[in-house]
mmCIF file of C-alpha atoms in Angstrom:
data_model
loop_
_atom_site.group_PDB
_atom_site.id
_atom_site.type_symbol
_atom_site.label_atom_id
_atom_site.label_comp_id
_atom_site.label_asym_id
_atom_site.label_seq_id
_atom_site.Cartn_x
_atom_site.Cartn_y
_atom_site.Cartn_z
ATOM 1 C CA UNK A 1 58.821 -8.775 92.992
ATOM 2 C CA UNK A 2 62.230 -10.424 91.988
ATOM 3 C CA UNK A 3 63.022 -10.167 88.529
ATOM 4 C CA UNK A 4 63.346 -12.790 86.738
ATOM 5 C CA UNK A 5 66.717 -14.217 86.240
ATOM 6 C CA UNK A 6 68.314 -13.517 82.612
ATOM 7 C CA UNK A 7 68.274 -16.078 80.453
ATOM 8 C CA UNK A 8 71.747 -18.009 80.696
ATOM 9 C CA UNK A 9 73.545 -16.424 77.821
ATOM 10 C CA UNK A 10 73.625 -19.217 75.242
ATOM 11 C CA UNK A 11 77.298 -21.078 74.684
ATOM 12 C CA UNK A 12 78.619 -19.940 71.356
ATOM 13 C CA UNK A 13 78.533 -22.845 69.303
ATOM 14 C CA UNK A 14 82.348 -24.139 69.022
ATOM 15 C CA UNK A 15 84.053 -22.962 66.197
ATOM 16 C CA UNK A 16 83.668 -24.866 63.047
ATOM 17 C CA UNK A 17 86.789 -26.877 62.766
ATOM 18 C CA UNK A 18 89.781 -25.135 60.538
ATOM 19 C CA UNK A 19 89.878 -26.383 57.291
ATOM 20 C CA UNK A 20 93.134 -28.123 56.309
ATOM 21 C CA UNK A 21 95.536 -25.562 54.757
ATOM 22 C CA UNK A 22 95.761 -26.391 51.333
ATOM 23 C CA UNK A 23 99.209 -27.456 50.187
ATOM 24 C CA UNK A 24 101.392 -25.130 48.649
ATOM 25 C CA UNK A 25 102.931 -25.324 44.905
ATOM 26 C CA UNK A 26 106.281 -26.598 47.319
ATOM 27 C CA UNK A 27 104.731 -28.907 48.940
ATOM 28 C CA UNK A 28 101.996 -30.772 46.933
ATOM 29 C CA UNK A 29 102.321 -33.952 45.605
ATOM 30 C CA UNK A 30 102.250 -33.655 42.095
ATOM 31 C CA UNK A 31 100.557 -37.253 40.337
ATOM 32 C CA UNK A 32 103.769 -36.869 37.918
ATOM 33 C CA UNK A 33 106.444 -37.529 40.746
ATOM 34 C CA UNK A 34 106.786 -41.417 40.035
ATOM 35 C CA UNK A 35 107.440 -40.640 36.290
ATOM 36 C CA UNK A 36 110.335 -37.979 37.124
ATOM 37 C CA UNK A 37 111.717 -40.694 39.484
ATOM 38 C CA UNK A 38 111.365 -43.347 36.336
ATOM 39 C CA UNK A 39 113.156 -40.449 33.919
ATOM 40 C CA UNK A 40 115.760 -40.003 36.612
ATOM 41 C CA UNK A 41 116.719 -43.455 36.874
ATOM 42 C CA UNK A 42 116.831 -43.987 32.714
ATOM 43 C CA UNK A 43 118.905 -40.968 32.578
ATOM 44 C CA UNK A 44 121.363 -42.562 35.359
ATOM 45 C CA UNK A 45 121.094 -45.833 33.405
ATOM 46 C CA UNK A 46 122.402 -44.171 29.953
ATOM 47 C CA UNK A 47 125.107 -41.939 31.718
ATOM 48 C CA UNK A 48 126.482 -44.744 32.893
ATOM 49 C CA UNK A 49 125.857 -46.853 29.576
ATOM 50 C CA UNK A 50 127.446 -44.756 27.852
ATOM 51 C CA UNK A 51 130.319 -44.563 29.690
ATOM 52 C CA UNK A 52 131.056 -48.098 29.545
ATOM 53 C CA UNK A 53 130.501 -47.216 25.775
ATOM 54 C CA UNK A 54 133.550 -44.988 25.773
ATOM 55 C CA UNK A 55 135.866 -46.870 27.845
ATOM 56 C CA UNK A 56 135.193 -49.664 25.303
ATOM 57 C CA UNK A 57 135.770 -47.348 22.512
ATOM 58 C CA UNK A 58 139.445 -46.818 24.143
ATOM 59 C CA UNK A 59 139.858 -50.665 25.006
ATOM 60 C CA UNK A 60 139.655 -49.724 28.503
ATOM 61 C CA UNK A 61 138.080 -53.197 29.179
ATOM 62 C CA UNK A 62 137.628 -53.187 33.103
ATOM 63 C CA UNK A 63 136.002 -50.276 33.047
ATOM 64 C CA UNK A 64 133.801 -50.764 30.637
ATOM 65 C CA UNK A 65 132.822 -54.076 32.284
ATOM 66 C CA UNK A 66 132.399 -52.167 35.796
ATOM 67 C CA UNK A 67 129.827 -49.555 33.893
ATOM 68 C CA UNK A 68 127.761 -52.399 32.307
ATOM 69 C CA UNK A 69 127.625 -54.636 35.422
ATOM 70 C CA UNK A 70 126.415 -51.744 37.085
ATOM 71 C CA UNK A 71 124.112 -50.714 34.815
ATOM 72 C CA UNK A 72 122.288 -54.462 34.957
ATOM 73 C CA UNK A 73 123.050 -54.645 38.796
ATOM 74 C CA UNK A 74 121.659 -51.512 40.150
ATOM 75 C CA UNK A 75 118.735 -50.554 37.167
ATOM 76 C CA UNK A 76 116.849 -54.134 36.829
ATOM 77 C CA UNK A 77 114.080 -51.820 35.292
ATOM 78 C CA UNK A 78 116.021 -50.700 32.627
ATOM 79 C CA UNK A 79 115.550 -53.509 30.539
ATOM 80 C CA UNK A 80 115.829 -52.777 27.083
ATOM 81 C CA UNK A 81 119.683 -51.643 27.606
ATOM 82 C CA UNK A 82 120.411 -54.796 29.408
ATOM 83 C CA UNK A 83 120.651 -56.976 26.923
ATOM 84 C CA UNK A 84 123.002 -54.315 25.043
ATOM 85 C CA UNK A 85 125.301 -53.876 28.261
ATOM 86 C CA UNK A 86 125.483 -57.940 28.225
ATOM 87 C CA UNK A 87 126.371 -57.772 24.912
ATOM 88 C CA UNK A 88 129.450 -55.611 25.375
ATOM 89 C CA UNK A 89 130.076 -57.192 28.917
ATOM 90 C CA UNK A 90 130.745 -60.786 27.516
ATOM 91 C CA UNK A 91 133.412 -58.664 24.873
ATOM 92 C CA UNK A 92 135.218 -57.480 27.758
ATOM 93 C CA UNK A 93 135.433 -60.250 29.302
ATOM 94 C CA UNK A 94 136.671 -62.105 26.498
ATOM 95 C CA UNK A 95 138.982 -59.452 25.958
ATOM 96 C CA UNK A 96 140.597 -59.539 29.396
ATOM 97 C CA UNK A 97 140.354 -63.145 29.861
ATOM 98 C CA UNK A 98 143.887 -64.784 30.424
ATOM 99 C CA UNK A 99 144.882 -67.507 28.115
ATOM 100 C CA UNK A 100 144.740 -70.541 29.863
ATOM 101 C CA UNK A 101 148.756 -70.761 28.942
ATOM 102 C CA UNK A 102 151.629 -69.102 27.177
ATOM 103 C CA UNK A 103 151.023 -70.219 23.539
ATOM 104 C CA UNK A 104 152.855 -72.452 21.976
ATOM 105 C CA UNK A 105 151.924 -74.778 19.573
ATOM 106 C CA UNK A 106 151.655 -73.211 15.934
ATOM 107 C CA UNK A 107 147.978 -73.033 16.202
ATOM 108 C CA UNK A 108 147.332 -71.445 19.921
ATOM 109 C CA UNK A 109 150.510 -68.473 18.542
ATOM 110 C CA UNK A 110 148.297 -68.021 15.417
ATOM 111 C CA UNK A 111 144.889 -67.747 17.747
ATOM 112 C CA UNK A 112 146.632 -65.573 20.124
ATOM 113 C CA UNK A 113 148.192 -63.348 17.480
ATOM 114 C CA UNK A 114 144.382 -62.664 15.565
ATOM 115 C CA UNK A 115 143.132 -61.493 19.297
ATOM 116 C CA UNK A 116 145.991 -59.042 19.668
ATOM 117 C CA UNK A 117 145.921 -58.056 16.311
ATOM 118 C CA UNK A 118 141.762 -57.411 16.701
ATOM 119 C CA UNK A 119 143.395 -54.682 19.914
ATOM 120 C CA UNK A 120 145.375 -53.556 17.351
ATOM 121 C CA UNK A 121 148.569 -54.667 19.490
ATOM 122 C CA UNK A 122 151.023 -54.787 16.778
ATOM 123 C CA UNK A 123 154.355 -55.513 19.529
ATOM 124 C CA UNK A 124 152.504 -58.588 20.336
ATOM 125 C CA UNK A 125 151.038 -60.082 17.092
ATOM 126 C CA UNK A 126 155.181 -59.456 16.090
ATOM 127 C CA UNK A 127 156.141 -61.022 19.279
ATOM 128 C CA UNK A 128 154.435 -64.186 18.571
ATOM 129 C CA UNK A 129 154.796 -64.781 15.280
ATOM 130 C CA UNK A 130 158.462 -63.764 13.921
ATOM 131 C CA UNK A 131 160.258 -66.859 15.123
ATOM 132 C CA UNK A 132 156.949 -68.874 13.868
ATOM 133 C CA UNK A 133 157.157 -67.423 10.745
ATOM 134 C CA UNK A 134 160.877 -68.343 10.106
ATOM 135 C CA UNK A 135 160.293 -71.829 10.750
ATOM 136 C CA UNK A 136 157.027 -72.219 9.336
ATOM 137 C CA UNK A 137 156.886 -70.694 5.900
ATOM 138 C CA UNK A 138 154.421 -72.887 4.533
ATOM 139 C CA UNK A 139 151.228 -71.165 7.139
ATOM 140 C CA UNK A 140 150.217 -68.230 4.513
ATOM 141 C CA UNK A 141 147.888 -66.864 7.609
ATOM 142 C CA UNK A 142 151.115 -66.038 9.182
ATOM 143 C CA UNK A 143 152.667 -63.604 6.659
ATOM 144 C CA UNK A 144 149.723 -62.398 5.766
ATOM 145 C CA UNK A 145 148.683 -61.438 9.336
ATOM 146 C CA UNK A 146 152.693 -59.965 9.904
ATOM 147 C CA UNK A 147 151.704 -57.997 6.560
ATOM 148 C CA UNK A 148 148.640 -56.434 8.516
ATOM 149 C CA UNK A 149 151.085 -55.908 11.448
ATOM 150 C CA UNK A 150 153.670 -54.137 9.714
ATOM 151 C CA UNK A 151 151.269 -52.021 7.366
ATOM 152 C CA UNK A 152 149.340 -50.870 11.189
ATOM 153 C CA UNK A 153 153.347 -49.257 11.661
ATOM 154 C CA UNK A 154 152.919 -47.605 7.883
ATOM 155 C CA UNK A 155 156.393 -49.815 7.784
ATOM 156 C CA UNK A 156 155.587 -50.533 3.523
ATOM 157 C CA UNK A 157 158.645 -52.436 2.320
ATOM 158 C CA UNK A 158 158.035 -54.951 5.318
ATOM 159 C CA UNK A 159 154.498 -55.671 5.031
ATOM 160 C CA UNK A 160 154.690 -56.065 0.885
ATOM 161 C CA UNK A 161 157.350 -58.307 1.662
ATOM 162 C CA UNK A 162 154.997 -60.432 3.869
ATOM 163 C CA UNK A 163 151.885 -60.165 1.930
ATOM 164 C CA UNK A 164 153.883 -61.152 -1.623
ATOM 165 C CA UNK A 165 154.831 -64.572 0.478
ATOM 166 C CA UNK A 166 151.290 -65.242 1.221
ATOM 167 C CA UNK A 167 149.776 -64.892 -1.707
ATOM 168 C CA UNK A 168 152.343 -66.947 -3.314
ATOM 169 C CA UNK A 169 151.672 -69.528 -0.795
ATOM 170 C CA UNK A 170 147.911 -69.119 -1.148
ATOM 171 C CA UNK A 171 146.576 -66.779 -4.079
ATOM 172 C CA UNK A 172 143.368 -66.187 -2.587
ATOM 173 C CA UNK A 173 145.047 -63.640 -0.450
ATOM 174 C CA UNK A 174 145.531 -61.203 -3.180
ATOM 175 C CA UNK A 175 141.630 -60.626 -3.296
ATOM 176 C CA UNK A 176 141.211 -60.333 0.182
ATOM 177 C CA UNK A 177 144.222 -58.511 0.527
ATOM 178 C CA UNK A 178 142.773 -55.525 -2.194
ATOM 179 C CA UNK A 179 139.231 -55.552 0.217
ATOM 180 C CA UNK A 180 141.656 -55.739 3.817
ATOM 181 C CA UNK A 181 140.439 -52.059 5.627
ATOM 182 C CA UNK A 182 144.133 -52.466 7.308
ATOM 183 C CA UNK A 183 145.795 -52.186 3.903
ATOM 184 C CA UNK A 184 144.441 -48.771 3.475
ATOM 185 C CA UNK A 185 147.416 -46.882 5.118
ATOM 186 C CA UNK A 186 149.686 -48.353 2.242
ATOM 187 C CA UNK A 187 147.520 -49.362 -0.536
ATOM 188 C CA UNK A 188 148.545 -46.841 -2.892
ATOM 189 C CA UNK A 189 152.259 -47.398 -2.079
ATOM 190 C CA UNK A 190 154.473 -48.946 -4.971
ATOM 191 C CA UNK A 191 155.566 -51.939 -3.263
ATOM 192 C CA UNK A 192 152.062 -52.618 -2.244
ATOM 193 C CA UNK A 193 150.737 -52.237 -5.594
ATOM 194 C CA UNK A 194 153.432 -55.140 -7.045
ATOM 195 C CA UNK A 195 152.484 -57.533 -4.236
ATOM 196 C CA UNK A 196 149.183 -57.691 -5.324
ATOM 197 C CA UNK A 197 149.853 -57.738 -9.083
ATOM 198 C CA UNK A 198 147.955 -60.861 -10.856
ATOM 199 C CA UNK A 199 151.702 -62.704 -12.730
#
């Protein structure tokens, strides 16, 4: 008698299917990612804030402007420093913006002297007002702004000389003249001292 046939050995059931490797620390998305980006960009945004900050410091007016139109131009997020870097970008562009004309009526050389004397750019607040000065004595602003001028040079004699015509021409000077930050240089000085004497 045949024997029976074996049984048909029975298919392995298929493998169960690999599990997904777990990511690694390197390679796992971490749910903080989008808040590094957001800290990466602020950072970015202040760097270059603040360097507008110290090319404005310097009265290096183009750049400064460059650093706050990028900071408003390429972080839109960032707003609670764009209405600071607006701020400072309409002062350098007031600063660098051309007069219209060379001055020269009394009024646009006196305007044109207080901006250069706000730089601090003594050559040119003496520029425009010597020969306005000599043939308009009776505009106190005038020597009392080529008083400032000559006390920025520490040059004493001049700017007493200045400042004792303006407040003769308008005594209110004296007072501001004794609260005047760019008096400091020479306010103990002699000749400063009898310029602002009360007669």
């Amino acid at each position: 008698r045949r024997a029976a046939p074996k049984a048909a050995k029975r298919r392995a059931a298929p493998k169960a299917a690999k599990r997904r490797k777990a990511p690694t620390a390197g390679t796992r998305r971490t749910a903080g990612a989008p808040v590094v980006k957001i800290r990466k960009a602020y950072a970015k945004a202040i760097a270059l804030y603040e360097k507008g900050l110290k090319a404005l410091q310097r009265k290096h007016y183009p750049g400064a402007a460059t650093a706050f139109r990028q900071v408003l131009e390429q972080f839109p997020e960032e707003r609670e420093l764009h209405e600071r870097a607006r701020l400072y970008l309409n002062v350098c562009e007031r600063e660098t913006k051309p007069l219209a004309k060379t001055p020269k009526s009394v009024d646009e050389r006196i305007l044109a002297a207080t901006l250069a004397l706000n730089r601090r750019d003594v050559d040119e607040v003496l520029s425009l007002l010597r020969h306005t000065a000599s043939s308009h004595r009776q505009y106190d602003h005038i020597q009392y702004m080529l008083a400032l001028a000559h006390a920025l040079r520490d040059d004493v004699e001049t700017a007493a000389e200045y400042l004792a015509q303006a407040i003769a021409l308008n005594p209110s000077n004296r007072l501001q003249a004794k609260q005047e930050p760019d008096f400091d240089s020479i306010r103990g000085t002699q000749p400063f001292l009898d310029a602002i004497k009360t007669p």
